[in-house]
Coordinates of C-alpha atoms in Angstrom, one line a residue:
M1 CA -22.1 12.5 27.2
S2 CA -22.4 9.0 25.4
W3 CA -20.0 6.2 26.4
W4 CA -18.1 3.8 24.1
Q5 CA -16.4 0.8 24.9
P6 CA -12.8 0.7 24.6
Q7 CA -11.4 -0.8 21.5
I8 CA -7.9 -1.5 19.9
G9 CA -7.7 -0.9 16.2
L10 CA -5.2 -3.3 14.7
D11 CA -3.7 -2.6 11.4
I12 CA -0.7 -5.0 10.2
G13 CA 1.3 -4.1 7.4
R14 CA 4.1 -5.9 5.8
T15 CA 6.5 -4.7 7.7
W16 CA 4.9 -2.3 10.3
V17 CA 1.9 -3.0 13.1
K18 CA 0.3 0.0 13.9
A19 CA -2.5 0.1 17.0
A20 CA -4.8 2.6 18.0
M21 CA -7.0 2.7 21.3
R22 CA -10.3 4.3 21.6
D23 CA -11.2 5.5 25.2
R24 CA -15.2 5.7 26.5
A25 CA -15.6 9.1 25.2
G26 CA -14.8 7.8 21.5
R27 CA -11.7 9.4 21.1
I28 CA -7.9 7.6 19.7
A29 CA -6.3 7.6 23.6
R30 CA -3.4 6.0 22.6
L31 CA -0.8 5.1 19.5
A32 CA 1.9 2.6 18.7
A33 CA 3.8 1.4 15.8
F34 CA 6.4 -1.3 16.0
P35 CA 7.9 -3.5 13.3
R36 CA 7.1 -7.0 12.1
L37 CA 9.2 -10.0 13.5
S38 CA 9.7 -10.6 9.5
E39 CA 8.3 -9.1 6.5
S40 CA 5.4 -11.1 5.3
S41 CA 1.8 -11.3 4.1
Q42 CA 0.8 -14.2 6.9
L43 CA 1.0 -14.1 10.6
D44 CA 2.3 -17.0 12.6
E45 CA 1.3 -17.9 16.2
L46 CA 4.9 -16.7 17.3
E47 CA 4.1 -13.2 16.0
G48 CA 0.5 -13.2 17.2
A49 CA 2.1 -13.3 20.7
F50 CA 4.7 -11.1 19.7
I51 CA 2.1 -8.8 18.6
A52 CA -0.2 -9.3 22.0
E53 CA 3.1 -8.9 24.4
A54 CA 4.0 -5.6 22.6
L55 CA 0.1 -3.7 23.1
E56 CA 0.7 -4.8 26.6
R57 CA 4.0 -3.3 27.2
Q58 CA 2.5 -0.1 25.6
G59 CA -0.3 -0.1 28.0
F60 CA -3.2 -0.9 25.6
G61 CA -5.7 -2.7 28.0
A62 CA -7.5 -5.9 27.4
C63 CA -10.4 -4.9 25.4
P64 CA -11.7 -6.0 21.8
V65 CA -9.9 -5.9 18.9
V66 CA -10.5 -5.0 15.4
V67 CA -8.6 -5.9 12.7
G68 CA -7.7 -4.2 9.1
A69 CA -8.3 -5.9 6.0
G70 CA -6.5 -4.8 2.5
A71 CA -7.7 -5.3 -0.9
D72 CA -5.2 -8.4 -1.1
E73 CA -7.5 -10.1 1.6
V74 CA -11.2 -9.4 0.4
S75 CA -13.3 -8.9 -2.7
V76 CA -14.8 -5.6 -3.0
A77 CA -17.7 -5.2 -5.9
E78 CA -20.3 -2.7 -6.7
I79 CA -23.9 -5.0 -7.8
E80 CA -27.4 -3.9 -8.5
A81 CA -30.1 -5.6 -7.4
P82 CA -33.9 -5.5 -8.2
Q83 CA -36.2 -3.6 -6.1
V84 CA -37.9 -6.2 -4.4
G85 CA -39.7 -5.5 -0.8
H86 CA -38.9 -9.0 0.9
E87 CA -35.5 -9.0 2.5
Q88 CA -35.2 -12.6 2.2
A89 CA -35.4 -12.8 -1.5
L90 CA -33.4 -9.9 -1.8
E91 CA -30.5 -11.4 0.4
R92 CA -30.5 -14.4 -2.1
I93 CA -30.4 -12.2 -4.8
I94 CA -27.7 -10.5 -3.6
R95 CA -25.5 -13.7 -2.3
A96 CA -25.7 -15.1 -5.9
E97 CA -24.2 -12.1 -7.2
I98 CA -21.8 -11.5 -5.0
E99 CA -21.0 -15.4 -5.4
R100 CA -20.7 -14.8 -9.3
V101 CA -18.3 -11.6 -9.1
S102 CA -15.9 -12.9 -6.3
H103 CA -16.1 -16.5 -7.2
C104 CA -16.6 -17.1 -3.3
A105 CA -18.7 -19.9 -2.4
P106 CA -21.3 -19.3 0.2
D107 CA -20.3 -22.2 2.3
A108 CA -16.7 -21.2 2.4
S109 CA -17.1 -17.4 2.7
T110 CA -18.5 -14.4 4.4
A111 CA -19.9 -11.6 3.1
Q112 CA -21.3 -8.5 3.7
W113 CA -23.2 -5.4 1.8
W114 CA -24.8 -1.9 2.1
R115 CA -26.9 0.4 -0.2
V116 CA -24.9 3.2 -1.9
P117 CA -26.7 6.3 -3.6
A118 CA -28.2 5.1 -7.1
P119 CA -26.4 6.4 -10.3
A120 CA -29.7 8.0 -11.3
R121 CA -33.3 9.0 -9.8
G122 CA -35.9 6.9 -10.6
A123 CA -34.1 3.9 -11.2
K124 CA -35.6 0.6 -11.2
S125 CA -32.6 -1.2 -9.1
D126 CA -30.9 -0.7 -5.8
T127 CA -26.9 -0.5 -5.9
F128 CA -25.1 -2.1 -3.3
L129 CA -21.4 -2.4 -2.3
T130 CA -20.6 -5.7 -1.1
V131 CA -17.2 -7.0 0.6
A132 CA -16.8 -10.9 0.3
A133 CA -13.7 -13.2 1.9
Q134 CA -12.9 -16.4 2.0
T135 CA -13.4 -17.8 5.8
E136 CA -10.0 -19.6 5.3
S137 CA -8.4 -16.3 4.3
I138 CA -9.9 -14.3 7.6
S139 CA -9.1 -17.3 9.7
R140 CA -5.4 -17.3 8.8
L141 CA -5.6 -13.3 9.5
I142 CA -7.3 -13.6 13.2
S143 CA -6.2 -17.0 14.5
P144 CA -2.7 -16.3 15.4
L145 CA -3.9 -13.3 17.2
V146 CA -6.8 -15.1 19.1
A147 CA -4.4 -17.8 19.9
A148 CA -2.6 -15.3 21.6
G149 CA -5.4 -14.6 24.2
L150 CA -6.3 -11.3 21.9
D151 CA -10.5 -10.6 21.7
V152 CA -11.1 -10.1 18.0
A153 CA -14.5 -8.6 17.7
A154 CA -14.3 -7.7 14.0
V155 CA -12.4 -7.5 11.0
D156 CA -13.1 -4.1 8.6
L157 CA -11.5 -3.0 5.7
R158 CA -8.7 -0.4 5.8
A159 CA -10.6 1.6 3.3
A160 CA -13.6 1.9 5.3
A161 CA -11.1 2.8 8.1
H162 CA -9.4 5.3 6.4
T163 CA -12.7 7.1 5.1
R164 CA -14.1 7.0 8.8
A165 CA -11.2 8.8 10.5
C166 CA -11.3 11.3 8.0
A167 CA -14.7 11.9 7.4
S168 CA -15.8 12.8 10.8
D169 CA -17.3 16.3 10.3
A170 CA -18.1 15.7 6.7
D171 CA -21.6 16.8 5.3
A172 CA -24.2 14.5 4.4
D173 CA -23.8 15.0 0.5
E174 CA -20.1 15.5 0.6
L175 CA -17.5 13.0 -1.2
V176 CA -14.6 12.2 1.1
M177 CA -11.7 10.4 -0.7
V178 CA -8.7 8.6 0.9
V179 CA -5.6 7.8 -1.3
D180 CA -3.6 5.1 0.9
I181 CA -0.2 5.1 -0.6
G182 CA 1.5 1.2 0.4
W183 CA 4.5 -0.4 -0.6
H184 CA 2.8 -2.5 -3.8
T185 CA -0.9 -1.5 -3.7
T186 CA -2.5 2.1 -3.5
E187 CA -6.2 2.2 -2.6
I188 CA -8.6 4.7 -3.2
A189 CA -11.3 4.9 -0.9
T190 CA -14.6 7.1 -1.0
Q191 CA -17.2 7.9 1.9
L192 CA -21.0 9.5 1.0
N193 CA -23.3 10.3 3.6
G194 CA -21.2 8.2 6.1
Q195 CA -21.0 5.5 4.4
L196 CA -18.0 3.8 2.3
C197 CA -19.2 4.0 -1.4
F198 CA -16.3 3.3 -3.8
V199 CA -13.0 1.3 -3.3
R200 CA -10.5 0.8 -6.0
P201 CA -7.1 -0.7 -5.5
L202 CA -4.2 0.5 -8.1
H203 CA -2.1 -2.8 -8.0
G204 CA 1.4 -2.2 -8.8
V205 CA 1.0 1.5 -8.0
G206 CA 3.0 2.1 -4.4
L207 CA 6.4 2.9 -2.8
H208 CA 8.1 -0.1 -4.1
S209 CA 9.3 1.7 -7.6
V210 CA 10.5 4.4 -5.5
N211 CA 12.9 2.0 -3.9
A212 CA 13.8 0.1 -7.3
A213 CA 15.1 3.3 -8.0
L214 CA 17.5 3.7 -5.5
P215 CA 21.1 1.9 -5.4
V216 CA 20.8 -1.5 -4.1
V217 CA 23.5 -2.5 -1.0
S218 CA 24.4 -5.8 0.2
A219 CA 22.9 -5.2 3.8
G220 CA 19.1 -5.1 2.3
S221 CA 17.4 -4.3 -0.7
R222 CA 15.6 -1.4 1.3
L223 CA 18.1 0.0 3.3
V224 CA 18.9 3.4 1.1
F225 CA 15.1 3.9 0.9
D226 CA 14.5 3.5 5.0
A227 CA 17.7 5.7 5.3
L228 CA 16.5 8.6 2.8
S229 CA 12.6 8.5 3.6
T230 CA 13.5 8.6 7.7
Q231 CA 16.7 10.8 7.4
P232 CA 16.1 13.7 5.2
Q233 CA 19.3 15.5 6.4
L234 CA 21.0 13.3 4.3
A235 CA 20.5 15.2 1.1
E236 CA 22.9 17.7 2.9
Q237 CA 25.5 15.2 2.7
H238 CA 27.5 14.8 -0.9
A239 CA 27.8 11.1 -0.6
W240 CA 24.1 10.6 -0.5
A241 CA 23.2 13.5 -3.2
G242 CA 23.1 10.9 -6.1
A243 CA 20.6 8.8 -4.2
W244 CA 18.6 11.5 -2.7
E245 CA 18.0 12.7 -6.6
S246 CA 17.4 9.6 -7.4
L247 CA 14.5 9.2 -4.6
R248 CA 13.3 12.7 -5.6
S249 CA 13.1 11.8 -9.3
A250 CA 10.9 8.5 -8.2
C251 CA 8.6 10.0 -6.3
R252 CA 7.7 12.4 -9.1
A253 CA 6.8 9.8 -11.1
L254 CA 4.8 7.9 -9.0
A255 CA 3.3 11.1 -8.0
R256 CA 2.0 11.6 -11.6
T257 CA 1.0 8.5 -11.7
I258 CA -1.2 8.9 -8.7
I259 CA -2.9 12.0 -9.6
D260 CA -3.3 10.7 -13.3
E261 CA -5.7 8.0 -11.4
L262 CA -7.2 10.4 -9.3
D263 CA -8.3 12.9 -12.1
L264 CA -9.9 9.4 -13.8
T265 CA -11.2 8.6 -10.4
L266 CA -12.9 12.0 -9.4
A267 CA -14.4 12.4 -12.9
F268 CA -16.0 9.0 -12.5
L269 CA -17.6 9.6 -8.9
A270 CA -18.8 13.1 -10.4
R271 CA -21.2 10.8 -13.1
R272 CA -21.7 8.0 -10.5
F273 CA -23.0 10.4 -7.7
P274 CA -24.0 13.6 -9.6
A275 CA -26.2 14.9 -6.3
A276 CA -22.9 14.8 -4.2
R277 CA -20.8 17.5 -3.5
S278 CA -17.2 17.5 -4.0
G279 CA -15.2 17.2 -0.7
R280 CA -12.0 16.9 0.2
V281 CA -9.1 14.2 -0.8
F282 CA -6.6 12.9 1.4
I283 CA -3.2 11.2 1.4
A284 CA -2.3 8.3 3.9
G285 CA -0.1 5.8 4.4
G286 CA 3.4 5.1 4.4
G287 CA 3.6 7.6 1.1
A288 CA 1.9 10.2 3.2
C289 CA 5.0 10.0 5.3
L290 CA 7.7 10.0 2.8
E291 CA 8.3 13.8 2.4
P292 CA 9.5 13.9 -1.4
L293 CA 6.5 12.3 -2.4
A294 CA 3.9 14.4 -0.2
E295 CA 5.1 17.7 -2.0
A296 CA 5.1 16.2 -5.5
L297 CA 1.5 15.3 -5.0
Q298 CA 0.6 18.6 -3.6
A299 CA 2.8 20.6 -5.9
D300 CA 0.1 19.1 -8.6
D301 CA -2.8 21.5 -8.5
R302 CA -5.2 18.9 -10.8
V303 CA -6.2 17.4 -7.4
P304 CA -5.7 19.3 -4.6
L305 CA -4.7 16.8 -1.7
L306 CA -4.1 17.1 2.1
R307 CA -2.3 15.0 4.3
A308 CA -4.1 13.2 6.5
S309 CA -3.3 13.1 10.4
P310 CA -4.7 11.2 13.3
G311 CA -4.5 14.7 15.5
S312 CA -7.5 15.6 15.5
L313 CA -8.6 12.4 16.7
L314 CA -6.4 12.2 19.8
A315 CA -6.9 12.5 23.4
H316 CA -4.6 12.3 25.6
H317 CA -1.6 10.2 24.1
P318 CA 1.4 11.0 26.2
R319 CA 3.9 10.7 23.1
V320 CA 2.1 12.8 20.7
G321 CA 4.7 14.0 18.1
D322 CA 5.5 13.9 14.6
R323 CA 6.0 10.2 14.6
M324 CA 3.1 9.1 16.6
D325 CA 0.6 11.7 14.5
A326 CA 2.0 10.6 11.2
P327 CA -0.7 9.5 8.3
V328 CA 0.7 6.0 8.6
L329 CA -1.1 5.4 12.0
L330 CA -4.6 6.4 10.7
G331 CA -6.0 3.3 9.9
A332 CA -5.3 1.7 13.0
C333 CA -7.3 4.8 14.5
G334 CA -10.2 4.2 11.8
L335 CA -10.3 0.7 12.9
A336 CA -10.3 1.5 16.7
L337 CA -13.5 3.6 15.8
W338 CA -15.3 1.0 14.0
Q339 CA -19.2 0.6 15.5
E340 CA -21.2 -2.6 14.2
E341 CA -24.3 -0.4 13.1
T342 CA -22.0 1.7 10.8
T343 CA -20.5 -1.0 8.6

């Protein structure tokens, strides 16, 4: 049996923190989810300490942490570079292209890249997927966690984490796609040959549009959304009937938008990777936990969708159930499974 180093995956959203811990057998042994102190895109040292304390209370041991970054924190781009035999020359070419497309200055940013399959056989250039981020942006993300005593080993793309968690049993030529439905952005990520090969964020497509269709009460702009999304039995109560129908209608509209974009994306990927075999398409994130939206997405037969779940990755979590097996925890699982040589 191969032994892995225990590792924590930490997926910090605007409203919730999701965490997963990998054991020495490479399986997910512990899961947790807890609300943020405040809805914000930025952490401060107070919240960094709160997260560290919450992890300790929920039984997460002292081990390296991999933190997730989304489309808002990084620049992801596909670039082409000539086939050159000298690695240093290739690196200079790629870094220059990354600077051009991401507007990230080399002395103030960090970047990573890897080859993806070329669009056609006999191509005279290589194709790379590149990820770049401002050093200051990454520092803002991890500094409060480091100050709280967490050992941050890496920052990884949430998109890569989602595909990693869903493609563990995929064949080499099989495309595996994950649609992460968040509050303001839906992110489409695809893996091929064990490597992230395509990322497409749909900015402005997310659960906020469902919330906007619901009645607003003085106690909070998301109160009705949170109530309906966590207590589906309210649909049976007459007082909630109008709000529930508004929720279902908004979910159907959002589902149509997502499926339309998925249809276009799959058509593009079929041309982009002609040798690949069509694989599975998963939905994940908060949107996959919203039952009326998941039903509307799966009812459209243009793109067969599966709901992602951490269940198959779990080893012995003591509280596995509907909540702890939710698709919103998938990103944390993928981050916990990160290995330096695979991303």
